[in-house]
PDB file of C-alpha atoms in Angstrom:
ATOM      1  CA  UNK A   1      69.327  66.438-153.634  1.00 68.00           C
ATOM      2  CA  UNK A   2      69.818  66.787-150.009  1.00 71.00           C
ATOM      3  CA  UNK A   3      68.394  69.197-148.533  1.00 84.00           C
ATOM      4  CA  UNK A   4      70.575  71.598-146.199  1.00 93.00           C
ATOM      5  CA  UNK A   5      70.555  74.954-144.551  1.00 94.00           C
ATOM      6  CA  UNK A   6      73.139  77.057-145.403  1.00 95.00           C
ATOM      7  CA  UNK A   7      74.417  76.893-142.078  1.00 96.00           C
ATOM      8  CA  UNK A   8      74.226  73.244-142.064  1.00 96.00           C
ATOM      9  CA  UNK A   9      76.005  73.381-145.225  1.00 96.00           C
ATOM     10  CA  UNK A  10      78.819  76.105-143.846  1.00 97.00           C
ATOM     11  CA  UNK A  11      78.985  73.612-140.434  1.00 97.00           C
ATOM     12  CA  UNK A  12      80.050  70.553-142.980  1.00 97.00           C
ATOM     13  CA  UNK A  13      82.586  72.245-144.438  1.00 97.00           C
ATOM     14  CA  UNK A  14      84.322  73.770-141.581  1.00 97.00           C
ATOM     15  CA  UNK A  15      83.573  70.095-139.922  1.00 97.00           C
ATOM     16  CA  UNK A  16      85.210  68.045-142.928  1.00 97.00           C
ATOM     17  CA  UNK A  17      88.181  70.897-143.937  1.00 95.00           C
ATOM     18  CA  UNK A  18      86.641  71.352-147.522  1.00 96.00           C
ATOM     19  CA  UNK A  19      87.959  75.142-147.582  1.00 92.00           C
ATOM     20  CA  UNK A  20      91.377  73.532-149.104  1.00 89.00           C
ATOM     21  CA  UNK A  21      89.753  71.446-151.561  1.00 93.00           C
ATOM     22  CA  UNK A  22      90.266  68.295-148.987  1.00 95.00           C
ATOM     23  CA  UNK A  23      88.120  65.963-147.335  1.00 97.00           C
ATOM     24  CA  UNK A  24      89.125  65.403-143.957  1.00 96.00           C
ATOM     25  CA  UNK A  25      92.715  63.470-144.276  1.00 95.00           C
ATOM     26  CA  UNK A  26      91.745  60.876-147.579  1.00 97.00           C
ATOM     27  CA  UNK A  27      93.784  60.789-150.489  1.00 96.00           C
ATOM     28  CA  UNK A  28      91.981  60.111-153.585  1.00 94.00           C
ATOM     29  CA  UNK A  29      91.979  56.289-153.328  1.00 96.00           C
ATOM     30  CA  UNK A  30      90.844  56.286-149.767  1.00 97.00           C
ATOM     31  CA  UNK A  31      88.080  58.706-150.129  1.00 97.00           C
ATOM     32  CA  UNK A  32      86.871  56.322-153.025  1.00 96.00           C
ATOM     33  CA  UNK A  33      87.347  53.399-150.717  1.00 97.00           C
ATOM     34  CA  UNK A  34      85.625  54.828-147.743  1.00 97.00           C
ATOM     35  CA  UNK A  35      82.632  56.690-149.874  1.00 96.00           C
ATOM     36  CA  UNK A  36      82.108  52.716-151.368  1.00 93.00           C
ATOM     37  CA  UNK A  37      82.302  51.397-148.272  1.00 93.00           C
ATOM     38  CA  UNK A  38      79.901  53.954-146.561  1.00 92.00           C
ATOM     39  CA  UNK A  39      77.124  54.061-148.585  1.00 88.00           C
ATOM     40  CA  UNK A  40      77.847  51.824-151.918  1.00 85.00           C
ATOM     41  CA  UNK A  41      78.569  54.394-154.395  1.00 88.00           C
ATOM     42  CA  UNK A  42      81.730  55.661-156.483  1.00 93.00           C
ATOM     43  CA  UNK A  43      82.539  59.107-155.449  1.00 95.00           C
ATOM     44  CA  UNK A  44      84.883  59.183-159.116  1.00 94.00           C
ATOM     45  CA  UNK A  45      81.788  58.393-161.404  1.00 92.00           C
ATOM     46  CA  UNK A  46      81.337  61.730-163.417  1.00 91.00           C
ATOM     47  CA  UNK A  47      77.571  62.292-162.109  1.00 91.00           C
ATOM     48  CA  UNK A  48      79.737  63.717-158.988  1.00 93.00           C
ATOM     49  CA  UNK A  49      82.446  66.094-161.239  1.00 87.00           C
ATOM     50  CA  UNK A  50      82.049  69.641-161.048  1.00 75.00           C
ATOM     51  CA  UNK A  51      84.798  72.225-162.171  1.00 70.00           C
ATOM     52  CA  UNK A  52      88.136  70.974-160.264  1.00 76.00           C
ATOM     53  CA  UNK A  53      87.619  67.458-159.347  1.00 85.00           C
ATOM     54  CA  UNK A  54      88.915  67.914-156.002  1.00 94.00           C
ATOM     55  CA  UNK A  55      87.922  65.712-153.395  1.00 96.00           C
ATOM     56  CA  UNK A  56      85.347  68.622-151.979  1.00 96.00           C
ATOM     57  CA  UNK A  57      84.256  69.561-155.241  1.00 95.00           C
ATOM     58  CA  UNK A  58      82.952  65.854-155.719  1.00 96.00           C
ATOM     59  CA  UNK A  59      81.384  65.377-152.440  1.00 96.00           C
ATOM     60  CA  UNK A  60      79.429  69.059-153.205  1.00 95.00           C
ATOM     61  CA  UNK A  61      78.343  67.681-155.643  1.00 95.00           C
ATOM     62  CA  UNK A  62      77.342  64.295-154.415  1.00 95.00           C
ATOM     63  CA  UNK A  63      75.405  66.278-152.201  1.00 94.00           C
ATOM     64  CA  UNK A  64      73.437  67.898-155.001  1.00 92.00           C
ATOM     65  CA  UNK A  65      72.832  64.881-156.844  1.00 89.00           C
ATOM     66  CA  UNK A  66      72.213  62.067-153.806  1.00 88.00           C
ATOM     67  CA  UNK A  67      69.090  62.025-151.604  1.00 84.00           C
ATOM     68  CA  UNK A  68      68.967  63.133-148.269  1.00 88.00           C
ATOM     69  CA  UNK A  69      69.091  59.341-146.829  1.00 84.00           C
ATOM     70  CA  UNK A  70      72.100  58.560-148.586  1.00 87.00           C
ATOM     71  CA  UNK A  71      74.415  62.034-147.721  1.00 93.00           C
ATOM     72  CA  UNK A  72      72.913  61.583-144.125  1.00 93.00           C
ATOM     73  CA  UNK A  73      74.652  57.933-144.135  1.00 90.00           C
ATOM     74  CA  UNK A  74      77.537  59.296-145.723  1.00 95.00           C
ATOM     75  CA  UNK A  75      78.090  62.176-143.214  1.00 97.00           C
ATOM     76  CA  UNK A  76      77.449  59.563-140.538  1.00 96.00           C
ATOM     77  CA  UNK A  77      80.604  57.610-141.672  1.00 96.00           C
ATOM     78  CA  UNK A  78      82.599  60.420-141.428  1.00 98.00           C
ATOM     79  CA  UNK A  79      81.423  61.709-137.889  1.00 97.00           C
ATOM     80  CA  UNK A  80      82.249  57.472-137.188  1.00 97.00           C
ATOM     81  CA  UNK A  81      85.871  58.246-138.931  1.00 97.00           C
ATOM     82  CA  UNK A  82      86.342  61.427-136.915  1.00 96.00           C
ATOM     83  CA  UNK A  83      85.529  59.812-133.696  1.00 95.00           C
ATOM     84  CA  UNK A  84      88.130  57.045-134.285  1.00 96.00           C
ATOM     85  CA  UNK A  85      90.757  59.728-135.334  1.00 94.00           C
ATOM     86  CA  UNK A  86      89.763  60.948-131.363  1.00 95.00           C
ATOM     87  CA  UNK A  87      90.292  57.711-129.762  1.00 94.00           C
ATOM     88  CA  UNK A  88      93.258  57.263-131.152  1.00 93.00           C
ATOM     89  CA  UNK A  89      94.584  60.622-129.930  1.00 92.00           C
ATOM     90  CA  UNK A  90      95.416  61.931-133.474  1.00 91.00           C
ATOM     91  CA  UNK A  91      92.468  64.330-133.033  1.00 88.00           C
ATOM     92  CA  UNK A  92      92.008  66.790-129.940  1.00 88.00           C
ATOM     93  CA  UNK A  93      87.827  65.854-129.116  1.00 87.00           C
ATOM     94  CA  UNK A  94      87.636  69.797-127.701  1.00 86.00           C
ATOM     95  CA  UNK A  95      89.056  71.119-130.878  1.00 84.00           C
ATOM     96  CA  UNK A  96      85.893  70.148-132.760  1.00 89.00           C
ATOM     97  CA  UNK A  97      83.614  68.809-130.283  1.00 93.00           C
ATOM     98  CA  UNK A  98      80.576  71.406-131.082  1.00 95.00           C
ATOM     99  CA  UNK A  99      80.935  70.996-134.866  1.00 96.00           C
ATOM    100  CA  UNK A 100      81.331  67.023-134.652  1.00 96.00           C
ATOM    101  CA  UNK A 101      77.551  67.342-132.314  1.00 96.00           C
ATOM    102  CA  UNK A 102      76.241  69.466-135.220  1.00 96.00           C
ATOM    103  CA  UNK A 103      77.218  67.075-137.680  1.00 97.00           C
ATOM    104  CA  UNK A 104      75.344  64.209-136.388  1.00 96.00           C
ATOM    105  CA  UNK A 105      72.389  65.912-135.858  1.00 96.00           C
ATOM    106  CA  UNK A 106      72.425  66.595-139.406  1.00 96.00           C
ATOM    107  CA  UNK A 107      73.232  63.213-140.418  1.00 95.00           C
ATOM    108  CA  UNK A 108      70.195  62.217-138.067  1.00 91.00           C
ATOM    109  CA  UNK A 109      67.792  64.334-139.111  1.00 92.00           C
ATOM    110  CA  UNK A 110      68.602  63.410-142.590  1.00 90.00           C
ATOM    111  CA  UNK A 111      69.013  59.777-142.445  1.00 85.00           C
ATOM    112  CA  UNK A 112      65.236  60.216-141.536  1.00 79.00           C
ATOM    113  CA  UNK A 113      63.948  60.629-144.926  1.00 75.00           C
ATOM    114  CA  UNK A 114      64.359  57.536-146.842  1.00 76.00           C
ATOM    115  CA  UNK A 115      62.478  57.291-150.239  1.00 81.00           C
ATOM    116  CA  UNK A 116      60.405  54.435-148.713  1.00 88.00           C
ATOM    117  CA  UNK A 117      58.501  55.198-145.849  1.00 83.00           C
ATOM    118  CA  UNK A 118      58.164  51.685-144.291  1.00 88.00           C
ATOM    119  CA  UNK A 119      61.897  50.705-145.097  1.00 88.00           C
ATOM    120  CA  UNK A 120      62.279  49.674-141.634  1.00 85.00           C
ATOM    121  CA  UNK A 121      59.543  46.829-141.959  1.00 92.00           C
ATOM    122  CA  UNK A 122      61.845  44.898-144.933  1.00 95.00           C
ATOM    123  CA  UNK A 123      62.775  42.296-142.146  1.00 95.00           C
ATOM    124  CA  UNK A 124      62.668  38.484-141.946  1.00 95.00           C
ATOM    125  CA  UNK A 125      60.649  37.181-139.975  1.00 95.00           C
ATOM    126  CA  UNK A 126      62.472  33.821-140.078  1.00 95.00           C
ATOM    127  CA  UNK A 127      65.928  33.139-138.346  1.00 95.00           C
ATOM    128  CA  UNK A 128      67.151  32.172-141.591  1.00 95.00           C
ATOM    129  CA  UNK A 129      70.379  33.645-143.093  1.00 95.00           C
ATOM    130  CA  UNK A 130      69.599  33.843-146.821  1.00 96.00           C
ATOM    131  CA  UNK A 131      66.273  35.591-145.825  1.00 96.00           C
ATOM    132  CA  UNK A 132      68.633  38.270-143.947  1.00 95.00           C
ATOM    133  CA  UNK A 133      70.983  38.998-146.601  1.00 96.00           C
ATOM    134  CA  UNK A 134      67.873  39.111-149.354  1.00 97.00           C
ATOM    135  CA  UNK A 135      66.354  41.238-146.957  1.00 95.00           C
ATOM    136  CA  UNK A 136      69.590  43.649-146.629  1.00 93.00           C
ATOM    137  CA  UNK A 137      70.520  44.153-150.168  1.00 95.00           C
ATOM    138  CA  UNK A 138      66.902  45.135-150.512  1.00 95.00           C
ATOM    139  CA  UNK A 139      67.498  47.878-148.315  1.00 91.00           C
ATOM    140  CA  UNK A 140      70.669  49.072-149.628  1.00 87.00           C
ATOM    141  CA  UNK A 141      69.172  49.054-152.666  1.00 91.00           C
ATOM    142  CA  UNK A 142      67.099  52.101-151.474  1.00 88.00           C
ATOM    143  CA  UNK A 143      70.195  53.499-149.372  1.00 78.00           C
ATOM    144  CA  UNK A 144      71.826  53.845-152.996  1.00 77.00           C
ATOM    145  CA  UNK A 145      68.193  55.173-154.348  1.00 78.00           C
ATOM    146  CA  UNK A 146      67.800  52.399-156.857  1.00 88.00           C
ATOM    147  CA  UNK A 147      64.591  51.251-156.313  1.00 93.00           C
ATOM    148  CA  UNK A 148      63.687  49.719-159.665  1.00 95.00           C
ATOM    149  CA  UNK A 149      66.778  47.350-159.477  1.00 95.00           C
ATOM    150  CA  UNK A 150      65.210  45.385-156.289  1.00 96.00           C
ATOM    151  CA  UNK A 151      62.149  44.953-157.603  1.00 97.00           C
ATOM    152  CA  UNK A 152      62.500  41.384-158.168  1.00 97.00           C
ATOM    153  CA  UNK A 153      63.931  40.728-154.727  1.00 97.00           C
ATOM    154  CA  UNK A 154      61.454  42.659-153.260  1.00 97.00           C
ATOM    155  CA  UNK A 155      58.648  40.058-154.870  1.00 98.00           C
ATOM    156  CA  UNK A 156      60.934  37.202-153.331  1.00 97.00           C
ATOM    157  CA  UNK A 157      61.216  38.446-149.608  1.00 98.00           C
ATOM    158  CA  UNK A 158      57.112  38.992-149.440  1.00 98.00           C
ATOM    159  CA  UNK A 159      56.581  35.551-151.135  1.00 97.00           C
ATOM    160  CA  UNK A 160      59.665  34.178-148.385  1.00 98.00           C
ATOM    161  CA  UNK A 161      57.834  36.488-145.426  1.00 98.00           C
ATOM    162  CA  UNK A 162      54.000  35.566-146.521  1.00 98.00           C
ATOM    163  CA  UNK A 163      54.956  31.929-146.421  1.00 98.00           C
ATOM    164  CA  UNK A 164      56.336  32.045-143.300  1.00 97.00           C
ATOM    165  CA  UNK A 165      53.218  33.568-141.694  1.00 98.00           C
ATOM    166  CA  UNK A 166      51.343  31.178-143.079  1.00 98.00           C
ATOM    167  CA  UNK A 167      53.224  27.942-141.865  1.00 97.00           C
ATOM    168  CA  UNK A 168      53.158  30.020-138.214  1.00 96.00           C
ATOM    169  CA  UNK A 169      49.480  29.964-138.531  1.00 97.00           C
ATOM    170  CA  UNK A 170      48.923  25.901-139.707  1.00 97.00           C
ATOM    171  CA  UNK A 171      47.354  27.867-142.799  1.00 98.00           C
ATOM    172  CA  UNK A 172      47.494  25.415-145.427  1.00 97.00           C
ATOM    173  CA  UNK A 173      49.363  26.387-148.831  1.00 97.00           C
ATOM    174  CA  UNK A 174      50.790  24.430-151.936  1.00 96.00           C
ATOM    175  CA  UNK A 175      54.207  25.170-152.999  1.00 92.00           C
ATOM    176  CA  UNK A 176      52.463  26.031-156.887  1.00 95.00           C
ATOM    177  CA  UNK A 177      50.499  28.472-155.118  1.00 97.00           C
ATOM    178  CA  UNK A 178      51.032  32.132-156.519  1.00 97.00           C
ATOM    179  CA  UNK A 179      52.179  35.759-154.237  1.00 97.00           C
ATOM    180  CA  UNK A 180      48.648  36.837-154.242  1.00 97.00           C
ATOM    181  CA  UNK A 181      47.330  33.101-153.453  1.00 97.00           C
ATOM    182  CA  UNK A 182      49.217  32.986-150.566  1.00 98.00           C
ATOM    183  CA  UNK A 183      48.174  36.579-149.639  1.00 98.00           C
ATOM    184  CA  UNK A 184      44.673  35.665-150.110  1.00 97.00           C
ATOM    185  CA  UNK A 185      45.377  32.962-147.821  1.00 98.00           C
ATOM    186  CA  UNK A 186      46.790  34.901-145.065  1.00 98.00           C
ATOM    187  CA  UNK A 187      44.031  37.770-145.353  1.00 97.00           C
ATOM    188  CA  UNK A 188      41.029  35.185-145.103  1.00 97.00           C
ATOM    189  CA  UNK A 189      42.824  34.032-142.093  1.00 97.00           C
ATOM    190  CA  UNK A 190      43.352  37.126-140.198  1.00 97.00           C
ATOM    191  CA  UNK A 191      39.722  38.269-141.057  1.00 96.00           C
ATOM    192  CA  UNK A 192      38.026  35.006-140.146  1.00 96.00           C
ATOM    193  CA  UNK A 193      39.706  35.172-136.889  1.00 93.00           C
ATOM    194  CA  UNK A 194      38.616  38.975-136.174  1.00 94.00           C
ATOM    195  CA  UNK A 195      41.885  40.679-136.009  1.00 95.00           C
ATOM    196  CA  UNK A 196      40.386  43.451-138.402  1.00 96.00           C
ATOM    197  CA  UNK A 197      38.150  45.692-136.624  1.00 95.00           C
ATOM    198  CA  UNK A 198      36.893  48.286-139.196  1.00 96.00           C
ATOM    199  CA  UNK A 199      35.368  46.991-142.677  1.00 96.00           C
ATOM    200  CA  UNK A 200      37.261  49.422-144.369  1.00 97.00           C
ATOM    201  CA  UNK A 201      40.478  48.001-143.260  1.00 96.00           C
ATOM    202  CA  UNK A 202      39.254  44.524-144.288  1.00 96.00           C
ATOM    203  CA  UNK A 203      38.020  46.128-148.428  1.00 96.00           C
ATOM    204  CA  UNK A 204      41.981  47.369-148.033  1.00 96.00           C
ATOM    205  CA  UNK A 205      43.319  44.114-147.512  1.00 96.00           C
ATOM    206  CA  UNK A 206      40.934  42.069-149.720  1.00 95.00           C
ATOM    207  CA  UNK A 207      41.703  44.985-152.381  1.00 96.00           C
ATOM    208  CA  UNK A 208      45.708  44.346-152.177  1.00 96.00           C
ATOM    209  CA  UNK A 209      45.151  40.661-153.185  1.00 96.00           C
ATOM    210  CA  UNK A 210      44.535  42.341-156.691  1.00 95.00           C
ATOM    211  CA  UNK A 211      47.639  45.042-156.253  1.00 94.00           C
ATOM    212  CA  UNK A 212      49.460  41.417-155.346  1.00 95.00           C
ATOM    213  CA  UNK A 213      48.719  39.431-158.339  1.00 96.00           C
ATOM    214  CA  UNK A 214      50.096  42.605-160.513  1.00 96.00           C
ATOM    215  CA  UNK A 215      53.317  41.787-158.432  1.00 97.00           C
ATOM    216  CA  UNK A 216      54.018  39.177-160.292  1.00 96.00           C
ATOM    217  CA  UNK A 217      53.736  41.060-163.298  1.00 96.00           C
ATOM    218  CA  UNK A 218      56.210  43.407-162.779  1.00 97.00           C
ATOM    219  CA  UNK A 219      58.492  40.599-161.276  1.00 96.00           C
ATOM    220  CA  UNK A 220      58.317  38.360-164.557  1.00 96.00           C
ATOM    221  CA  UNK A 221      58.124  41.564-167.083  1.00 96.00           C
ATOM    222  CA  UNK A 222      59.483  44.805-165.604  1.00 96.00           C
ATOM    223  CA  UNK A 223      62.530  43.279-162.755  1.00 97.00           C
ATOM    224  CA  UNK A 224      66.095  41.835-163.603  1.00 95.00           C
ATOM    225  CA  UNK A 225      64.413  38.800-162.757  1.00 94.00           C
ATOM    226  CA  UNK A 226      64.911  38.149-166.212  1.00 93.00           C
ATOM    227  CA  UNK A 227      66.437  39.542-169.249  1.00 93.00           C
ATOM    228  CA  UNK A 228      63.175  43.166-169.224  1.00 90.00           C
ATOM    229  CA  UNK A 229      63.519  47.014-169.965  1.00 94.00           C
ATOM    230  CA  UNK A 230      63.216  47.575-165.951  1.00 95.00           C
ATOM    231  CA  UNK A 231      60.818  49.519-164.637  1.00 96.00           C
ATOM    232  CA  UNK A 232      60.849  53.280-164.128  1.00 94.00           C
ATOM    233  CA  UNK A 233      62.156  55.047-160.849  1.00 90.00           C
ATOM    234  CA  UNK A 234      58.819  56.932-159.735  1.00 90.00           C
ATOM    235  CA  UNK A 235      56.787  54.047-160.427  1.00 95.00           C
ATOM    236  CA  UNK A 236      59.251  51.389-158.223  1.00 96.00           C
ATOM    237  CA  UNK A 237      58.793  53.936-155.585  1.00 93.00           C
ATOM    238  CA  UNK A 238      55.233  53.684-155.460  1.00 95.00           C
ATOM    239  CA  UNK A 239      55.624  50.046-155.403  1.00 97.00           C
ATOM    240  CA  UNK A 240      57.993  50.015-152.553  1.00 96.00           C
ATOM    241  CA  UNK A 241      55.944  52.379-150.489  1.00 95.00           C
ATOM    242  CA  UNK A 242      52.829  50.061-150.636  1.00 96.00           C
ATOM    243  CA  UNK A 243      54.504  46.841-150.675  1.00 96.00           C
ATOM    244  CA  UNK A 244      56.278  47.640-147.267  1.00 96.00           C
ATOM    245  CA  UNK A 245      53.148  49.374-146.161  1.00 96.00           C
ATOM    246  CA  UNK A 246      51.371  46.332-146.216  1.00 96.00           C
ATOM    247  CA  UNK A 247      54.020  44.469-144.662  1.00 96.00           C
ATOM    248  CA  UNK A 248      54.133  46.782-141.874  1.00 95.00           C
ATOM    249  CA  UNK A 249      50.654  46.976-140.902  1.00 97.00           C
ATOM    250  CA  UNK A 250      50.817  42.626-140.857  1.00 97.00           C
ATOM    251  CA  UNK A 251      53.698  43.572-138.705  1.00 95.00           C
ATOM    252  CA  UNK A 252      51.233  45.189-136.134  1.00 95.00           C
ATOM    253  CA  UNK A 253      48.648  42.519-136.657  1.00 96.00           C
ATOM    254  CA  UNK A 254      51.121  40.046-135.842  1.00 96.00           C
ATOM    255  CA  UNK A 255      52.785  41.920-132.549  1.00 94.00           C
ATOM    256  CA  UNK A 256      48.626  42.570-131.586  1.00 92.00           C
ATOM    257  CA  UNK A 257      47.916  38.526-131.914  1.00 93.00           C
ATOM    258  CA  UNK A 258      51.240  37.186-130.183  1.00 90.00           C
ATOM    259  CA  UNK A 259      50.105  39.639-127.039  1.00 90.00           C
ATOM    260  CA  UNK A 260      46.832  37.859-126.949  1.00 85.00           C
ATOM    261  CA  UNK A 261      48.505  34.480-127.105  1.00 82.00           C
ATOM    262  CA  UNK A 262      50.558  35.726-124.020  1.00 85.00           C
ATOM    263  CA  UNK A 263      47.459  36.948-122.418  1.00 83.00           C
ATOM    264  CA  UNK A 264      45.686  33.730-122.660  1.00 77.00           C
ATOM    265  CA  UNK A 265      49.217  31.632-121.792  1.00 79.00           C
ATOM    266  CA  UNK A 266      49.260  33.380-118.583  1.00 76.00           C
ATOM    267  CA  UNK A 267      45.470  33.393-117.857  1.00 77.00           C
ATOM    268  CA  UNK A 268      45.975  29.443-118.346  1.00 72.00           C
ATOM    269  CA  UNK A 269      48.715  29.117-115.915  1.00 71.00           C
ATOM    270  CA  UNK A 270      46.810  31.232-113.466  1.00 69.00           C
ATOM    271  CA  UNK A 271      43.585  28.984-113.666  1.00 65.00           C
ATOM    272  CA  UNK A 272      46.061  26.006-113.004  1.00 63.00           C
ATOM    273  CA  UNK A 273      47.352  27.663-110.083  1.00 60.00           C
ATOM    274  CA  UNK A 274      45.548  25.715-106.635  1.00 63.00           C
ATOM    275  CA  UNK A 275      44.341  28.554-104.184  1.00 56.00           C
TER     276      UNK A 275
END
């Protein structure tokens, strides 16, 4: 459910024209169009009906039912739609201006809260154009809130993003080799070569090889990688949160090591230099 004041709530409205029972200008076929196009979901499935199924009765109670990512998306789109309307002249900017500002500070605020924390670190880290869109419709996955249906791709990208670490590093690998093989790999690397400062951090890591190889697990028994009873919501979460955990903290090992290679680049060059 997203979670609004009831002056944010009162500012939507007003912002949107709800008080009639519309949203904004859309018929029923475009508001179906642009809701699918915003944010991937079907404003007419019946999760969204409540009393009248008016255009603002359905996006009330898409706002009950969605999370606070997903409406924040949402109500970004339509402060994007309004601001067209403006450009085009069809919409006076002063008429609305202070509710429009409102609106996407809400859609901020809320577009903050995303079910998994490290969302932002489901990247590749190859210039490759598969691993971009696997990478995507991972996220949008958890845009839509549907963890447990990415689950599978999930286990691809951090095999995909593991193995490209390890080729950047001349760390040897064979293509049999298993998710937490090739995470072992990596973690004997970046330990042997002293990028972990605290043995704590280092138990972590080691510790994850084991959370790893129970990847695969869920990826071969509990994913649509093949024909499984999928795993539950709560649980995906959890798996999300630590997978891209992980991945984000080898995201700061890697940005700490590429400064030192700069370091020592331009200490070389500066030896070179005759004075």
């Amino acid at each position: 459910m997203a979670d609004l004041t009831y002056i944010e709530k009162a500012n939507i409205e007003n912002f949107l024209g709800m008080k009639s029972g519309y949203v904004m200008d859309f018929s029923d076929r475009t508001f179906q169009e642009f809701v699918g196009e915003a944010v991937g979901l079907d404003i007419n499935d019946p999760k969204y009906h409540y009393s009248s199924n008016s255009k603002a009765n359905r996006l009330r109670q898409f706002i009950k039912v969605e999370s606070n990512y997903t409406f924040g998306k949402l109500l970004s789109a339509f402060c994007d739609y309004w601001l067209s309307k403006v450009h085009t002249g069809e919409i006076d900017y002063h008429h609305d201006e202070n509710l429009y500002k409102e609106c996407v500070k809400i859609a901020d605020r809320l577009k903050q809260e995303s079910i998994v924390e490290h969302i932002d670190a489901i990247k590749p880290n190859a210039d490759d154009r598969d691993f971009k869109l696997l990478a995507k419709s991972i996220r949008e996955s958890i845009e839509r809130n549907e963890p447990e249906v990415a689950l599978d791709r999930l286990h691809t990208f951090t095999f995909k993003y593991l193995r490209e670490l390890c080729d950047k590093h001349n760390i040897s690998y064979d293509k049999a080799d298993s998710l937490n093989a090739v995470f072992g790999k990596y973690v004997k690397f970046i330990v042997d070569k002293k990028h972990i400062e605290s043995s704590m951090s280092e138990k972590i890591l080691k510790y994850s090889i084991n959370i790893i190889e129970a990847f695969n697990d869920i990826r071969n028994n509990k994913s649509f990688a093949h024909d499984n009873p999928v795993l539950n919501y709560h649980e995906s979460v959890l798996i999300f949160n630590n997978i891209s955990s992980t991945i984000k903290f080898i995201e700061f090992i890697e940005t700490q090591m590429n400064k030192v290679n700069e370091q020592e680049k331009a200490q070389e060059l500066s030896d070179d230099l005759p004075f």
